[in-house]
CSV table of C-alpha atoms and ligand atoms in Angstrom, one decimal:
chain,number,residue,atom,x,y,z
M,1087,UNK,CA,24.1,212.7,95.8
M,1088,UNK,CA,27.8,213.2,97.4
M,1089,UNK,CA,30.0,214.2,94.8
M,1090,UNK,CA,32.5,212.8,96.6
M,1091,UNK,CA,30.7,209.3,96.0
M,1092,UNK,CA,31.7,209.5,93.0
M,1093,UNK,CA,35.2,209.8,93.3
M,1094,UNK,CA,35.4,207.3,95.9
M,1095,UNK,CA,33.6,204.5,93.0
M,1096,UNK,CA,35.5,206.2,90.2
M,1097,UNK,CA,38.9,205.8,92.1
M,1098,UNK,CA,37.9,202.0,93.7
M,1099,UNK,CA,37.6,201.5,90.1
M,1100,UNK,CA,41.1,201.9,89.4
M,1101,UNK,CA,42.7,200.9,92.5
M,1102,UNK,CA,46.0,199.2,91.9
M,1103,UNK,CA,46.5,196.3,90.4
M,1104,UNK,CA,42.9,196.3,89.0
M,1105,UNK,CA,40.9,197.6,85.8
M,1106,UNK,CA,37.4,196.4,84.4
M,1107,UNK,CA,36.1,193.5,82.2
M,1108,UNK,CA,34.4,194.4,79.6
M,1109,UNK,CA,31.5,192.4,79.1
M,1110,UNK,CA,28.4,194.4,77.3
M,1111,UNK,CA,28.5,193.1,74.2
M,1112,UNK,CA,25.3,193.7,72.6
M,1113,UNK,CA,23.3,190.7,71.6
M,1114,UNK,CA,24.5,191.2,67.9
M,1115,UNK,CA,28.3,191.6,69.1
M,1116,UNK,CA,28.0,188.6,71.0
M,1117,UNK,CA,26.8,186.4,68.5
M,1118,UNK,CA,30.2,187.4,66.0
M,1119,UNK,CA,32.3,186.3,69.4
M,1120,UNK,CA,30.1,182.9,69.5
M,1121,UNK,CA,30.3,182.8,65.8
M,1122,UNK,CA,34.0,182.5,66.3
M,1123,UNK,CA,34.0,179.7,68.3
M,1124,UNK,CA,31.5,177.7,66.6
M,1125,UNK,CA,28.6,178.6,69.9
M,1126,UNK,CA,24.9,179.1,69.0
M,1127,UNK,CA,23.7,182.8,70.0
M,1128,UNK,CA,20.9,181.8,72.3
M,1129,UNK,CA,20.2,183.3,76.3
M,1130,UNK,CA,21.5,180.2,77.8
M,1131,UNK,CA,24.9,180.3,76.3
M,1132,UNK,CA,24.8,184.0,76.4
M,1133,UNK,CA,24.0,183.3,80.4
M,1134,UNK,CA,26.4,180.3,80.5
M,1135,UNK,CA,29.4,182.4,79.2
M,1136,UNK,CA,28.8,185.4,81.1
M,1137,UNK,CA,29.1,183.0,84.3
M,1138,UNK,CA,31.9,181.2,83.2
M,1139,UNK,CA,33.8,184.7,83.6
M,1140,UNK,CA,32.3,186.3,86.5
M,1141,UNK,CA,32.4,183.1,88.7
M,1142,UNK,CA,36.4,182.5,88.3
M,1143,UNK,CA,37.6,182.4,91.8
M,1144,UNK,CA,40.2,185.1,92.5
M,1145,UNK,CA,40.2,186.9,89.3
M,1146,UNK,CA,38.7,189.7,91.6
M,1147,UNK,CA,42.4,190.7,92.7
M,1148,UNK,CA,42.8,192.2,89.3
M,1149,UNK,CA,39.2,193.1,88.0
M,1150,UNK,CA,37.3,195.8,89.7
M,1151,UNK,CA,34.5,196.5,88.0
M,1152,UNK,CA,32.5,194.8,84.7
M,1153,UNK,CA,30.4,196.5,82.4
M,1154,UNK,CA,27.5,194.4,81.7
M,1155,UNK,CA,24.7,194.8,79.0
M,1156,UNK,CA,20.9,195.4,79.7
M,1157,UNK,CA,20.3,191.8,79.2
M,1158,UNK,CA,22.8,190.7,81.5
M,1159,UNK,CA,22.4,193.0,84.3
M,1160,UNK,CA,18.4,191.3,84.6
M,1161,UNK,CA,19.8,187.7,84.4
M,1162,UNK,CA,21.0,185.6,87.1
M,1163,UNK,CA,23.9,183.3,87.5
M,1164,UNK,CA,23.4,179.7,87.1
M,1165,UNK,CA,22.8,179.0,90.7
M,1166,UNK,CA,20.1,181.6,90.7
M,1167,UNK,CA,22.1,184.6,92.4
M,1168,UNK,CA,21.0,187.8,90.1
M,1169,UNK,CA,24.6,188.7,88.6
M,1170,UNK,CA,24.8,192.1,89.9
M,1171,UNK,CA,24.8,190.7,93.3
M,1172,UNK,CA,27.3,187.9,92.4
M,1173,UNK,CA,29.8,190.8,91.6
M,1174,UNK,CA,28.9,192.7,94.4
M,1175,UNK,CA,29.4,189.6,96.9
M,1176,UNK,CA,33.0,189.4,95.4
M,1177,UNK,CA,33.5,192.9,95.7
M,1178,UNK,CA,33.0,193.7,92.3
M,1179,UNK,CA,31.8,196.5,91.2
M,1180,UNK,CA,28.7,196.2,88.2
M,1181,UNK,CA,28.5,199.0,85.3
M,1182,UNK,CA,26.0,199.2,82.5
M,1183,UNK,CA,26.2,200.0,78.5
M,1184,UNK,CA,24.0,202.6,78.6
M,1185,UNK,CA,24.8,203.7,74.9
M,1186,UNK,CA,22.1,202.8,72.2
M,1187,UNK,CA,25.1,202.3,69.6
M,1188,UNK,CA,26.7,204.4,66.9
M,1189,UNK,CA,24.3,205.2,64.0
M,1190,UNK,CA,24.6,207.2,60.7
M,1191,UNK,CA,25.4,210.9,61.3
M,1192,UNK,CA,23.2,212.9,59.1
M,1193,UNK,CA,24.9,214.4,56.0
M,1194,UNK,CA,28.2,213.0,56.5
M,1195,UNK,CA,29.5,210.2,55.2
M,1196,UNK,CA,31.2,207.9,56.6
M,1197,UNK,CA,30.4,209.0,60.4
M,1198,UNK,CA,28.4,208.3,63.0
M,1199,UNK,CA,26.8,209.4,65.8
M,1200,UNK,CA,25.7,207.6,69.3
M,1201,UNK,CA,22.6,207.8,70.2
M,1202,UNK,CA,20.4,207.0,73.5
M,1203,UNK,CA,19.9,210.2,75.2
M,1204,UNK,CA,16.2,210.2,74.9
M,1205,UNK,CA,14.6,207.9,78.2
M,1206,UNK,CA,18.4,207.9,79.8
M,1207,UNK,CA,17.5,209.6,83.0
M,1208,UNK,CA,14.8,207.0,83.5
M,1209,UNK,CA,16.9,204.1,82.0
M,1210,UNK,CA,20.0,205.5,84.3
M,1211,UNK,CA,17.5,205.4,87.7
M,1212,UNK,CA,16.7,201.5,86.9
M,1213,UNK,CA,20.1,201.0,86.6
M,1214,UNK,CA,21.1,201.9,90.0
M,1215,UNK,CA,18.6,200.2,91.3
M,1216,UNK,CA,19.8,197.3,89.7
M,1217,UNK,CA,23.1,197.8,91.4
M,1218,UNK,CA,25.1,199.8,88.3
M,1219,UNK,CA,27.4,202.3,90.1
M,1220,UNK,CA,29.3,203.1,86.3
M,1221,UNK,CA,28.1,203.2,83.7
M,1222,UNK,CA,29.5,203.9,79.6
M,1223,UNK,CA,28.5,205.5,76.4
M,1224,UNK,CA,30.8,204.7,73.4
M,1225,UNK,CA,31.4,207.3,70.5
M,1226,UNK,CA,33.5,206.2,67.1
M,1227,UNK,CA,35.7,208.4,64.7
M,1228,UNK,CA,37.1,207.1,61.6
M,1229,UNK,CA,40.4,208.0,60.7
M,1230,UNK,CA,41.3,208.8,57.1
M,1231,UNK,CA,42.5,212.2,55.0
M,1232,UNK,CA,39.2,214.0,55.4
M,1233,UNK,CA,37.9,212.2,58.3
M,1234,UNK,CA,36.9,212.7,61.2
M,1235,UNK,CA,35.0,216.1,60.2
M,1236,UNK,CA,34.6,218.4,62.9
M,1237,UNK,CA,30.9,218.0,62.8
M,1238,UNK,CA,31.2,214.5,64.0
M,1239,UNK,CA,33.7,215.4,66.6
M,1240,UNK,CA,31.9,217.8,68.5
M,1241,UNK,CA,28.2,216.5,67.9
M,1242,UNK,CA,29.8,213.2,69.9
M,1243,UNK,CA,31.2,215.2,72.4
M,1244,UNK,CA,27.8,216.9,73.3
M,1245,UNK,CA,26.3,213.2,73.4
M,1246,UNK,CA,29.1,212.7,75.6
M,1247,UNK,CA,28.8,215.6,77.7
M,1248,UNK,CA,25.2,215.4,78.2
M,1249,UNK,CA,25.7,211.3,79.2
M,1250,UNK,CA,28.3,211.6,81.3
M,1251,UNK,CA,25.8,215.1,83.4
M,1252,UNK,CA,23.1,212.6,83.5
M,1253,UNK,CA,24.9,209.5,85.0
M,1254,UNK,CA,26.3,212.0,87.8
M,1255,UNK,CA,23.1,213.5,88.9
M,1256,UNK,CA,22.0,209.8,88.9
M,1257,UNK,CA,24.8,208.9,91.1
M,1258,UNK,CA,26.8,206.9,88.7
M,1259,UNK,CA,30.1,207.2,87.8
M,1260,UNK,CA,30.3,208.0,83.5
M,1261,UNK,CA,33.2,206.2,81.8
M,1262,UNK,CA,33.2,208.5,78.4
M,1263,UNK,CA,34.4,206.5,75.8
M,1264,UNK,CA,35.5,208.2,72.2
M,1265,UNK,CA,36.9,205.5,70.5
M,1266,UNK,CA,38.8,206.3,67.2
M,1267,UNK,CA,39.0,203.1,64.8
M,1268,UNK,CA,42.1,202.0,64.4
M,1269,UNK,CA,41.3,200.6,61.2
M,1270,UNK,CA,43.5,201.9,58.0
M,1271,UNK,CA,46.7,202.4,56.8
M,1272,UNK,CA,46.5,205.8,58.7
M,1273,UNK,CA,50.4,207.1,60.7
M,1274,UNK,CA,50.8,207.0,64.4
M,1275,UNK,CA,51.2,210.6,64.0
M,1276,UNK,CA,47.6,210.8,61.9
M,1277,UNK,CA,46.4,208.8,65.0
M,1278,UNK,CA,48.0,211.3,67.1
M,1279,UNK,CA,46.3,214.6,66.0
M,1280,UNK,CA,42.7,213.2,65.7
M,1281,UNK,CA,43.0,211.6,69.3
M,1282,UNK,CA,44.4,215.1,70.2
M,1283,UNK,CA,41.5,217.0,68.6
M,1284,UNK,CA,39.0,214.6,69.9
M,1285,UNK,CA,39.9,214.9,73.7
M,1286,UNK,CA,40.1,218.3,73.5
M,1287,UNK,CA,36.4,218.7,72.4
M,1288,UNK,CA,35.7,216.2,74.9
M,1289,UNK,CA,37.0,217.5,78.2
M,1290,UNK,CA,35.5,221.1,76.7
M,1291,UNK,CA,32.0,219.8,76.5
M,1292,UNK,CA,32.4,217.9,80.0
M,1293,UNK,CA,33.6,221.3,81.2
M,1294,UNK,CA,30.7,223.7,79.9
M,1295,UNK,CA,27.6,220.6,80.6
M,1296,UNK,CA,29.5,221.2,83.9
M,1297,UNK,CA,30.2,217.7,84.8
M,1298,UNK,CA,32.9,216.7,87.7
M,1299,UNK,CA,35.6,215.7,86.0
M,1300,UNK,CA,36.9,214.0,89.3
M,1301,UNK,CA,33.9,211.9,89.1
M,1302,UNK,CA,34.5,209.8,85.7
M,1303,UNK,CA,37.1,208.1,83.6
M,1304,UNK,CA,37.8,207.7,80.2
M,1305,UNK,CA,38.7,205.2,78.1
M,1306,UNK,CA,40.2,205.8,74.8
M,1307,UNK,CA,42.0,204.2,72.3
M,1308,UNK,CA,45.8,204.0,72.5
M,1309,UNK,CA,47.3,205.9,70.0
M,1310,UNK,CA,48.2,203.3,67.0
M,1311,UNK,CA,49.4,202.7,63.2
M,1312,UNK,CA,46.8,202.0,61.5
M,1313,UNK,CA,46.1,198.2,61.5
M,1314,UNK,CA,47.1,197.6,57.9
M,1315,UNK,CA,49.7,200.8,57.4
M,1316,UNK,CA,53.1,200.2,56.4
M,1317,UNK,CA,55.9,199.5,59.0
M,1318,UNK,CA,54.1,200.0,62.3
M,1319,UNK,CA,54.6,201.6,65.1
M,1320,UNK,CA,57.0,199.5,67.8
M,1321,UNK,CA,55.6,199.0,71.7
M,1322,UNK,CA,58.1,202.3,73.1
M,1323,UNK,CA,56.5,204.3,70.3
M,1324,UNK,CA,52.8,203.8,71.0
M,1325,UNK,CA,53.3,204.3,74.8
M,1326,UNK,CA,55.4,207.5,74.1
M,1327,UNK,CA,52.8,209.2,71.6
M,1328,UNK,CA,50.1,207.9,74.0
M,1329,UNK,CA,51.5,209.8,76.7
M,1330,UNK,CA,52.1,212.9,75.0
M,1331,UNK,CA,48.6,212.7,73.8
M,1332,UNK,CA,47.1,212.0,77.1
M,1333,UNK,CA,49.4,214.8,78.9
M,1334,UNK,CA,48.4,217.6,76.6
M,1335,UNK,CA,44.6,217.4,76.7
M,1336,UNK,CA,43.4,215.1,79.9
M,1337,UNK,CA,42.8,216.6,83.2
M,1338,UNK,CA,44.9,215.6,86.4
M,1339,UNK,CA,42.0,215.6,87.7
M,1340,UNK,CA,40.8,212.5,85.8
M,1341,UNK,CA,41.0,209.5,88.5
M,1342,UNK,CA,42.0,206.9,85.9
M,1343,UNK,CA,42.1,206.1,81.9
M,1344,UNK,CA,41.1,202.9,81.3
M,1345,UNK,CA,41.9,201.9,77.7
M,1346,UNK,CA,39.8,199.8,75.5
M,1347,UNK,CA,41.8,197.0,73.2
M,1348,UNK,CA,39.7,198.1,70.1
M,1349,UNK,CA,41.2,194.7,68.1
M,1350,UNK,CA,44.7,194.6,69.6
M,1351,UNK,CA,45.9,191.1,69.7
M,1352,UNK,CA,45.6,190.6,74.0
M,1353,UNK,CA,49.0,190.2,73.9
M,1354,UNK,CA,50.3,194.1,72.5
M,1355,UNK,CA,47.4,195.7,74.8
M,1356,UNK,CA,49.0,194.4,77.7
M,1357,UNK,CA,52.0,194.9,76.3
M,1358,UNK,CA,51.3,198.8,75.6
M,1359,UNK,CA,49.5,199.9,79.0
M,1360,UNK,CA,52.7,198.0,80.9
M,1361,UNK,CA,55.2,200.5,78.6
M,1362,UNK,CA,53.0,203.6,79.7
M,1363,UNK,CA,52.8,202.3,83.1
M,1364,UNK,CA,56.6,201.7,82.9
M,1365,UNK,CA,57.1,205.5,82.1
M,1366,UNK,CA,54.9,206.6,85.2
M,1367,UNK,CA,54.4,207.4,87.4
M,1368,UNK,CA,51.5,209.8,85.6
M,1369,UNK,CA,48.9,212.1,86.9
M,1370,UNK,CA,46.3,209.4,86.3
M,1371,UNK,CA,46.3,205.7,86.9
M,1372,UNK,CA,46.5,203.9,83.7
M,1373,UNK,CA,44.3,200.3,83.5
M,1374,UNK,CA,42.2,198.2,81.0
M,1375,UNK,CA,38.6,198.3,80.6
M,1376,UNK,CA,39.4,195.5,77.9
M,1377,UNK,CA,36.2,193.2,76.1
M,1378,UNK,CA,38.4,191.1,73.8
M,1379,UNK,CA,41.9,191.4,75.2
M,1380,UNK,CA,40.5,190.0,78.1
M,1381,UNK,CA,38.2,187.7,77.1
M,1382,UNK,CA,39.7,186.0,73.9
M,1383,UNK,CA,41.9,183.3,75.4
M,1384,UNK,CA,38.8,182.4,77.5
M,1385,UNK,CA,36.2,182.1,74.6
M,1386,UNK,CA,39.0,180.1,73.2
M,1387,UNK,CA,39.3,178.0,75.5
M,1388,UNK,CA,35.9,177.3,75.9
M,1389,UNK,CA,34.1,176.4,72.1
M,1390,UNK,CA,30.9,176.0,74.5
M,1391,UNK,CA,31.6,172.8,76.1
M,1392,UNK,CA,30.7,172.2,80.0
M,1393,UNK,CA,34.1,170.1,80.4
M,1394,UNK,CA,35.7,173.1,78.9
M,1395,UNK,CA,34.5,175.8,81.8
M,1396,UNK,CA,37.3,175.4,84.2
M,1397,UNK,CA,40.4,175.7,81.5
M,1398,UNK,CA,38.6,179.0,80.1
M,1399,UNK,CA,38.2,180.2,83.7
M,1400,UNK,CA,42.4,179.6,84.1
M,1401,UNK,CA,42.9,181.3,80.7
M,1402,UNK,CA,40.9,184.0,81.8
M,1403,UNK,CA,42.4,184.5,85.2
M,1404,UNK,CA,45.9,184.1,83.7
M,1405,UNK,CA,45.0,187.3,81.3
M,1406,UNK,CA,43.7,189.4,83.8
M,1407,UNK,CA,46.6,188.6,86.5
M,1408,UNK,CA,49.1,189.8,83.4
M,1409,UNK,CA,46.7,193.1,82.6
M,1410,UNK,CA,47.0,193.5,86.6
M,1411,UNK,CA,50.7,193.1,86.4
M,1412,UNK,CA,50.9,195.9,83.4
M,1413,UNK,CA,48.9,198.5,85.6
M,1414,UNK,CA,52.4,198.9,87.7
M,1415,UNK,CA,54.8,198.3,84.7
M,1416,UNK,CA,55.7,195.0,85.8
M,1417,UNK,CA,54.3,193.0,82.9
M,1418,UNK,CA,57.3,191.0,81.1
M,1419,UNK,CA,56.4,189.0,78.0
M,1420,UNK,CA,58.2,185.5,79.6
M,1421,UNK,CA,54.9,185.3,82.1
M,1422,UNK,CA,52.9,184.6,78.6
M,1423,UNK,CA,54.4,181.5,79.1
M,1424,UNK,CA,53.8,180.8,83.2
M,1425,UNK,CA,51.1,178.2,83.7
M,1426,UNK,CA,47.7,180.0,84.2
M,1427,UNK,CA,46.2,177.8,87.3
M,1428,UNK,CA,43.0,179.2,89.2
U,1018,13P,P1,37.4,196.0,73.3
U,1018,13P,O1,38.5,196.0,74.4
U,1018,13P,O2,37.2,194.7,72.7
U,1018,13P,O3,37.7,197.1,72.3
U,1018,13P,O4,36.1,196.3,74.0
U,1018,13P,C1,36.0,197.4,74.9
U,1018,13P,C2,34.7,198.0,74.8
U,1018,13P,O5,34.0,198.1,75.8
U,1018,13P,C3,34.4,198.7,73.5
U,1018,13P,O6,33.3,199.5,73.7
């Protein structure tokens, strides 16, 4: 495998204007999302939903990838086309949740650990035969006065590590994904130093497992108040402690970050990647790789209705257009308001 196949697939992935649906919610995660909305967690409305979103005509000008879930990469579209190929006829490109989910970390409270190393180089061949050209592998960090303990910051960054070596000797492209909670009453600043300390970990396990930094992406959390701490931090404020974050301790060599929303309302994480995107221009390309920023006014819209799928495929168009828009800075709140037709 080309390294340089890589880069070209990690760099389509953030081509401008464009970043990544996330769609690999685990059957579990989905059914809160359904629960929501009043929709019964079975494989026909998990198949119905799924091709609700990837079906919306156009919404390919602003999505370039989706990461789908091991269920959903084996499933096929309503009119029998097997979704990787759907994407791929739109020129979309399909990633895979290869993670196995955060678990208890032994002897420490509190923390967890991501497991699904054992089988992945197996697992990660199917994959691309399936058609998966990225794939991602999701760590989490609480925040609080003790936490996270350095234990849980570097074991993850091992898991990491040895994901993201695997993926690239399998010819996929490993979006490393350490997300810190945002949960709490914790400062920006607290928020600040334990993203600092986590990328830093991060990019020196990538470094020593010897993976090509050129050849992935990461997605982290914007650097936030915590969601219930007193008077929180304003839209300029997050973008500029963001930055500094991102400018100390990620490579230039990194093609792109692509931020998860992590329970951001959809309308601050556009908001917040359009005001670091507005600073730029940056070493890397800044997008979304967003689940429920993206997909909220969509599910919304939906409630699991057949006479409902075309107004959740506008809603969902209309979010991705203004994600699309924020990706060059030139998101404005007044398009909130601009009617979303497909
Ligand atoms: P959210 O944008 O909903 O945080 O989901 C992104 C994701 O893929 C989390 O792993």
């Amino acid at each position: 495998m080309a390294h340089n196949e890589l880069h070209d697939i990690a760099r389509a992935i953030v081509s401008d204007g464009k970043g990544i649906l996330a769609a690999d919610e685990s059957t579990g995660t989905i059914k809160k999302r359904f629960d929501s909305i009043g929709v019964e967690n079975t494989e026909p409305n998990r198949q119905a939903y799924r091709d609700l979103l990837f079906t919306t005509p156009g919404v390919e000008e602003y999505i370039s990838g989706v990461i789908l879930f091991d269920e959903t990469i084996r499933q096929n579209a309503l009119d029998g086309t097997p979704f990787p190929k759907l994407l791929e006829s739109k020129g979309v490109i399909p990633g895979i949740k290869v993670d196995q989910g955060a678990k208890p970390l032994a002897l420490a409270e509190g923390e967890t650990i991501t497991e699904g190393l054992d089988g992945l180089r197996e697992r990660l061949a199917e994959y691309y035969g399936l058609g998966a050209r990225f794939a991602k592998w999701r760590a989490t960090y609480s925040i609080s006065d003790e936490l996270p303990s350095e234990y849980c910051i570097w074991t993850n960054a091992h898991a990491l590590a040895r994901y993201a070596a695997l993926c690239q000797e399998a010819g996929i492209v490993p979006i490393v994904e350490p997300e810190i909670l945002q949960e709490g009453t914790h400062t920006i600043e607290q928020s600040y130093h334990v993203s600092c300390k986590v990328l830093a970990a991060l990019y020196t396990e990538l470094s020593d497992q010897r993976v090509d930094i050129a050849g992935t992406l990461l997605k982290p959390n914007m650097v936030l108040s915590g969601y219930d701490a007193a008077n929180r931090a304003g839209v300029d404020e997050v973008a500029e402690w963001s930055l500094k974050c991102y400018y100390k301790h990620v490579p230039a060599a990194v093609p792109g970050i692509v931020f998860l929303s992590g329970g951001q309302s959809d309308e601050d994480a556009t908001a917040h990647l359009n005001a670091m995107n507005a600073k730029g221009p940056h070493p890397w390309k800044l997008s979304f790789s967003y689940g429920r920023a993206l997909q909220a006014p969509a599910l919304k819209a939906w409630q699991g209705k057949p006479e409902q799928v075309e107004a959740a495929k506008r809603a969902y168009y209309h979010r991705a257009k203004l994600n699309g828009a924020a990706t060059s800075g030139l998101y404005a709140p007044e398009m909130e308001r601009e009617t979303a037709n497909v």
